[in-house]
Amino acid sequence: MARYLLLLRDADTFPDMSPEAMQAVLQRYIDWTHGLASRGLLVDASKLQDRTGRVLRPGSGGLSVTDGPFVEGKEIIGGYYVVSADSWDDAVNLASDCPHLELGSIEIRELEQTGDEQS
């Protein structure tokens, strides 16, 4: 099986939600994640911390490190899943019922296999 990275892209503003609504959304993510794991398709997943990170850039004076992430677009990456799937179509099918699609978009990228994974 190939591995696919599901990048959870968030709109730059979220609708105002009550604590109860936020808990309901969180529970849907938990249930969806457990469903992947129970089928043996979940490799890894994590939510990224909000408003933290560093951006490294090479420059003429050496490496510069700045606070980040800063994006020029209107979406930020809020988290990710790594899943196992037989094909692109299977990866798209897995992602199609992710609760994140109500809040943002999902970018799907196939991961290169290392030599250990190919044997």
JSON list of C-alpha atoms in Angstrom, two decimals:
[
{"chain": "A", "resi": 1, "resn": "MET", "atom": "CA", "xyz": [0.00, 0.00, 0.00]},
{"chain": "A", "resi": 2, "resn": "ALA", "atom": "CA", "xyz": [1.14, 3.52, -0.69]},
{"chain": "A", "resi": 3, "resn": "ARG", "atom": "CA", "xyz": [1.15, 6.26, 1.92]},
{"chain": "A", "resi": 4, "resn": "TYR", "atom": "CA", "xyz": [-0.64, 9.54, 1.44]},
{"chain": "A", "resi": 5, "resn": "LEU", "atom": "CA", "xyz": [-0.34, 12.78, 3.37]},
{"chain": "A", "resi": 6, "resn": "LEU", "atom": "CA", "xyz": [-3.63, 14.55, 4.02]},
{"chain": "A", "resi": 7, "resn": "LEU", "atom": "CA", "xyz": [-2.86, 18.20, 4.75]},
{"chain": "A", "resi": 8, "resn": "LEU", "atom": "CA", "xyz": [-5.75, 19.86, 6.58]},
{"chain": "A", "resi": 9, "resn": "ARG", "atom": "CA", "xyz": [-6.01, 23.42, 5.31]},
{"chain": "A", "resi": 10, "resn": "ASP", "atom": "CA", "xyz": [-8.01, 25.84, 7.41]},
{"chain": "A", "resi": 11, "resn": "ALA", "atom": "CA", "xyz": [-9.68, 29.02, 6.28]},
{"chain": "A", "resi": 12, "resn": "ASP", "atom": "CA", "xyz": [-8.04, 32.01, 7.95]},
{"chain": "A", "resi": 13, "resn": "THR", "atom": "CA", "xyz": [-11.19, 32.63, 10.00]},
{"chain": "A", "resi": 14, "resn": "PHE", "atom": "CA", "xyz": [-13.39, 30.08, 11.70]},
{"chain": "A", "resi": 15, "resn": "PRO", "atom": "CA", "xyz": [-17.02, 30.62, 12.45]},
{"chain": "A", "resi": 16, "resn": "ASP", "atom": "CA", "xyz": [-17.76, 31.47, 16.05]},
{"chain": "A", "resi": 17, "resn": "MET", "atom": "CA", "xyz": [-18.67, 28.25, 17.80]},
{"chain": "A", "resi": 18, "resn": "SER", "atom": "CA", "xyz": [-20.03, 27.61, 21.23]},
{"chain": "A", "resi": 19, "resn": "PRO", "atom": "CA", "xyz": [-18.01, 25.29, 23.48]},
{"chain": "A", "resi": 20, "resn": "GLU", "atom": "CA", "xyz": [-20.64, 22.62, 22.89]},
{"chain": "A", "resi": 21, "resn": "ALA", "atom": "CA", "xyz": [-20.35, 22.93, 19.11]},
{"chain": "A", "resi": 22, "resn": "MET", "atom": "CA", "xyz": [-16.53, 22.82, 19.33]},
{"chain": "A", "resi": 23, "resn": "GLN", "atom": "CA", "xyz": [-16.75, 19.64, 21.43]},
{"chain": "A", "resi": 24, "resn": "ALA", "atom": "CA", "xyz": [-19.11, 18.07, 18.88]},
{"chain": "A", "resi": 25, "resn": "VAL", "atom": "CA", "xyz": [-16.68, 18.86, 16.03]},
{"chain": "A", "resi": 26, "resn": "LEU", "atom": "CA", "xyz": [-13.76, 17.48, 18.06]},
{"chain": "A", "resi": 27, "resn": "GLN", "atom": "CA", "xyz": [-15.69, 14.26, 18.74]},
{"chain": "A", "resi": 28, "resn": "ARG", "atom": "CA", "xyz": [-16.32, 13.83, 14.99]},
{"chain": "A", "resi": 29, "resn": "TYR", "atom": "CA", "xyz": [-12.55, 14.09, 14.34]},
{"chain": "A", "resi": 30, "resn": "ILE", "atom": "CA", "xyz": [-11.88, 11.55, 17.11]},
{"chain": "A", "resi": 31, "resn": "ASP", "atom": "CA", "xyz": [-14.47, 9.13, 15.71]},
{"chain": "A", "resi": 32, "resn": "TRP", "atom": "CA", "xyz": [-13.15, 9.54, 12.14]},
{"chain": "A", "resi": 33, "resn": "THR", "atom": "CA", "xyz": [-9.56, 8.96, 13.29]},
{"chain": "A", "resi": 34, "resn": "HIS", "atom": "CA", "xyz": [-10.54, 5.87, 15.29]},
{"chain": "A", "resi": 35, "resn": "GLY", "atom": "CA", "xyz": [-12.36, 4.54, 12.22]},
{"chain": "A", "resi": 36, "resn": "LEU", "atom": "CA", "xyz": [-9.17, 4.81, 10.13]},
{"chain": "A", "resi": 37, "resn": "ALA", "atom": "CA", "xyz": [-7.12, 3.19, 12.89]},
{"chain": "A", "resi": 38, "resn": "SER", "atom": "CA", "xyz": [-9.56, 0.32, 13.35]},
{"chain": "A", "resi": 39, "resn": "ARG", "atom": "CA", "xyz": [-9.23, -0.50, 9.63]},
{"chain": "A", "resi": 40, "resn": "GLY", "atom": "CA", "xyz": [-5.42, -0.41, 9.83]},
{"chain": "A", "resi": 41, "resn": "LEU", "atom": "CA", "xyz": [-5.19, 2.62, 7.52]},
{"chain": "A", "resi": 42, "resn": "LEU", "atom": "CA", "xyz": [-3.87, 5.27, 9.93]},
{"chain": "A", "resi": 43, "resn": "VAL", "atom": "CA", "xyz": [-0.10, 5.72, 9.94]},
{"chain": "A", "resi": 44, "resn": "ASP", "atom": "CA", "xyz": [0.14, 9.04, 11.82]},
{"chain": "A", "resi": 45, "resn": "ALA", "atom": "CA", "xyz": [-1.90, 12.15, 12.59]},
{"chain": "A", "resi": 46, "resn": "SER", "atom": "CA", "xyz": [-1.56, 15.36, 14.53]},
{"chain": "A", "resi": 47, "resn": "LYS", "atom": "CA", "xyz": [-3.03, 18.81, 14.92]},
{"chain": "A", "resi": 48, "resn": "LEU", "atom": "CA", "xyz": [-0.39, 21.52, 14.60]},
{"chain": "A", "resi": 49, "resn": "GLN", "atom": "CA", "xyz": [-0.13, 24.07, 17.38]},
{"chain": "A", "resi": 50, "resn": "ASP", "atom": "CA", "xyz": [-1.80, 27.34, 16.51]},
{"chain": "A", "resi": 51, "resn": "ARG", "atom": "CA", "xyz": [0.39, 30.38, 15.88]},
{"chain": "A", "resi": 52, "resn": "THR", "atom": "CA", "xyz": [3.70, 28.63, 16.55]},
{"chain": "A", "resi": 53, "resn": "GLY", "atom": "CA", "xyz": [6.56, 27.61, 14.34]},
{"chain": "A", "resi": 54, "resn": "ARG", "atom": "CA", "xyz": [9.77, 28.82, 12.75]},
{"chain": "A", "resi": 55, "resn": "VAL", "atom": "CA", "xyz": [10.61, 29.56, 9.14]},
{"chain": "A", "resi": 56, "resn": "LEU", "atom": "CA", "xyz": [14.18, 28.85, 7.97]},
{"chain": "A", "resi": 57, "resn": "ARG", "atom": "CA", "xyz": [15.51, 30.65, 4.90]},
{"chain": "A", "resi": 58, "resn": "PRO", "atom": "CA", "xyz": [18.95, 30.54, 3.35]},
{"chain": "A", "resi": 59, "resn": "GLY", "atom": "CA", "xyz": [20.45, 33.91, 2.63]},
{"chain": "A", "resi": 60, "resn": "SER", "atom": "CA", "xyz": [23.70, 35.60, 1.71]},
{"chain": "A", "resi": 61, "resn": "GLY", "atom": "CA", "xyz": [24.51, 36.12, 5.40]},
{"chain": "A", "resi": 62, "resn": "GLY", "atom": "CA", "xyz": [23.70, 32.55, 6.35]},
{"chain": "A", "resi": 63, "resn": "LEU", "atom": "CA", "xyz": [20.56, 30.92, 7.60]},
{"chain": "A", "resi": 64, "resn": "SER", "atom": "CA", "xyz": [17.82, 33.20, 8.93]},
{"chain": "A", "resi": 65, "resn": "VAL", "atom": "CA", "xyz": [15.24, 31.97, 11.40]},
{"chain": "A", "resi": 66, "resn": "THR", "atom": "CA", "xyz": [11.99, 33.88, 11.85]},
{"chain": "A", "resi": 67, "resn": "ASP", "atom": "CA", "xyz": [8.81, 33.27, 13.76]},
{"chain": "A", "resi": 68, "resn": "GLY", "atom": "CA", "xyz": [6.09, 31.71, 11.67]},
{"chain": "A", "resi": 69, "resn": "PRO", "atom": "CA", "xyz": [4.32, 30.26, 9.98]},
{"chain": "A", "resi": 70, "resn": "PHE", "atom": "CA", "xyz": [3.38, 33.16, 7.76]},
{"chain": "A", "resi": 71, "resn": "VAL", "atom": "CA", "xyz": [1.49, 32.46, 4.61]},
{"chain": "A", "resi": 72, "resn": "GLU", "atom": "CA", "xyz": [0.57, 34.67, 1.73]},
{"chain": "A", "resi": 73, "resn": "GLY", "atom": "CA", "xyz": [-2.57, 32.73, 0.95]},
{"chain": "A", "resi": 74, "resn": "LYS", "atom": "CA", "xyz": [-5.84, 32.63, 2.79]},
{"chain": "A", "resi": 75, "resn": "GLU", "atom": "CA", "xyz": [-5.37, 29.12, 4.17]},
{"chain": "A", "resi": 76, "resn": "ILE", "atom": "CA", "xyz": [-3.02, 27.66, 6.76]},
{"chain": "A", "resi": 77, "resn": "ILE", "atom": "CA", "xyz": [-2.13, 24.05, 7.47]},
{"chain": "A", "resi": 78, "resn": "GLY", "atom": "CA", "xyz": [-3.76, 23.14, 10.75]},
{"chain": "A", "resi": 79, "resn": "GLY", "atom": "CA", "xyz": [-2.92, 19.44, 10.93]},
{"chain": "A", "resi": 80, "resn": "TYR", "atom": "CA", "xyz": [-2.27, 16.29, 8.97]},
{"chain": "A", "resi": 81, "resn": "TYR", "atom": "CA", "xyz": [-2.96, 12.59, 8.60]},
{"chain": "A", "resi": 82, "resn": "VAL", "atom": "CA", "xyz": [-0.73, 9.97, 6.99]},
{"chain": "A", "resi": 83, "resn": "VAL", "atom": "CA", "xyz": [-2.85, 7.12, 5.67]},
{"chain": "A", "resi": 84, "resn": "SER", "atom": "CA", "xyz": [-2.27, 3.90, 3.77]},
{"chain": "A", "resi": 85, "resn": "ALA", "atom": "CA", "xyz": [-4.28, 3.43, 0.59]},
{"chain": "A", "resi": 86, "resn": "ASP", "atom": "CA", "xyz": [-4.12, 1.24, -2.51]},
{"chain": "A", "resi": 87, "resn": "SER", "atom": "CA", "xyz": [-4.45, 4.17, -4.95]},
{"chain": "A", "resi": 88, "resn": "TRP", "atom": "CA", "xyz": [-5.14, 7.87, -5.36]},
{"chain": "A", "resi": 89, "resn": "ASP", "atom": "CA", "xyz": [-8.83, 7.06, -5.71]},
{"chain": "A", "resi": 90, "resn": "ASP", "atom": "CA", "xyz": [-8.75, 5.17, -2.41]},
{"chain": "A", "resi": 91, "resn": "ALA", "atom": "CA", "xyz": [-6.95, 8.07, -0.69]},
{"chain": "A", "resi": 92, "resn": "VAL", "atom": "CA", "xyz": [-9.55, 10.52, -2.01]},
{"chain": "A", "resi": 93, "resn": "ASN", "atom": "CA", "xyz": [-12.32, 8.18, -0.88]},
{"chain": "A", "resi": 94, "resn": "LEU", "atom": "CA", "xyz": [-10.81, 7.96, 2.62]},
{"chain": "A", "resi": 95, "resn": "ALA", "atom": "CA", "xyz": [-10.61, 11.75, 2.88]},
{"chain": "A", "resi": 96, "resn": "SER", "atom": "CA", "xyz": [-14.08, 12.37, 1.43]},
{"chain": "A", "resi": 97, "resn": "ASP", "atom": "CA", "xyz": [-15.90, 11.88, 4.73]},
{"chain": "A", "resi": 98, "resn": "CYS", "atom": "CA", "xyz": [-13.35, 13.66, 6.94]},
{"chain": "A", "resi": 99, "resn": "PRO", "atom": "CA", "xyz": [-15.13, 16.19, 9.16]},
{"chain": "A", "resi": 100, "resn": "HIS", "atom": "CA", "xyz": [-12.50, 18.76, 8.23]},
{"chain": "A", "resi": 101, "resn": "LEU", "atom": "CA", "xyz": [-14.20, 19.32, 4.87]},
{"chain": "A", "resi": 102, "resn": "GLU", "atom": "CA", "xyz": [-16.87, 21.35, 6.71]},
{"chain": "A", "resi": 103, "resn": "LEU", "atom": "CA", "xyz": [-14.20, 23.80, 7.93]},
{"chain": "A", "resi": 104, "resn": "GLY", "atom": "CA", "xyz": [-11.59, 23.87, 5.20]},
{"chain": "A", "resi": 105, "resn": "SER", "atom": "CA", "xyz": [-9.99, 21.80, 2.48]},
{"chain": "A", "resi": 106, "resn": "ILE", "atom": "CA", "xyz": [-7.71, 18.76, 2.33]},
{"chain": "A", "resi": 107, "resn": "GLU", "atom": "CA", "xyz": [-4.64, 18.55, 0.12]},
{"chain": "A", "resi": 108, "resn": "ILE", "atom": "CA", "xyz": [-3.61, 14.96, -0.67]},
{"chain": "A", "resi": 109, "resn": "ARG", "atom": "CA", "xyz": [0.00, 14.13, -1.53]},
{"chain": "A", "resi": 110, "resn": "GLU", "atom": "CA", "xyz": [1.51, 10.69, -2.14]},
{"chain": "A", "resi": 111, "resn": "LEU", "atom": "CA", "xyz": [4.65, 10.10, -0.08]},
{"chain": "A", "resi": 112, "resn": "GLU", "atom": "CA", "xyz": [7.81, 8.78, -1.73]},
{"chain": "A", "resi": 113, "resn": "GLN", "atom": "CA", "xyz": [8.69, 5.30, -0.56]},
{"chain": "A", "resi": 114, "resn": "THR", "atom": "CA", "xyz": [12.07, 4.83, 1.05]},
{"chain": "A", "resi": 115, "resn": "GLY", "atom": "CA", "xyz": [14.27, 1.87, 0.20]},
{"chain": "A", "resi": 116, "resn": "ASP", "atom": "CA", "xyz": [13.11, 0.07, 3.36]},
{"chain": "A", "resi": 117, "resn": "GLU", "atom": "CA", "xyz": [9.46, 0.42, 2.38]},
{"chain": "A", "resi": 118, "resn": "GLN", "atom": "CA", "xyz": [10.03, -0.88, -1.16]},
{"chain": "A", "resi": 119, "resn": "SER", "atom": "CA", "xyz": [11.51, -4.21, -0.13]}
]
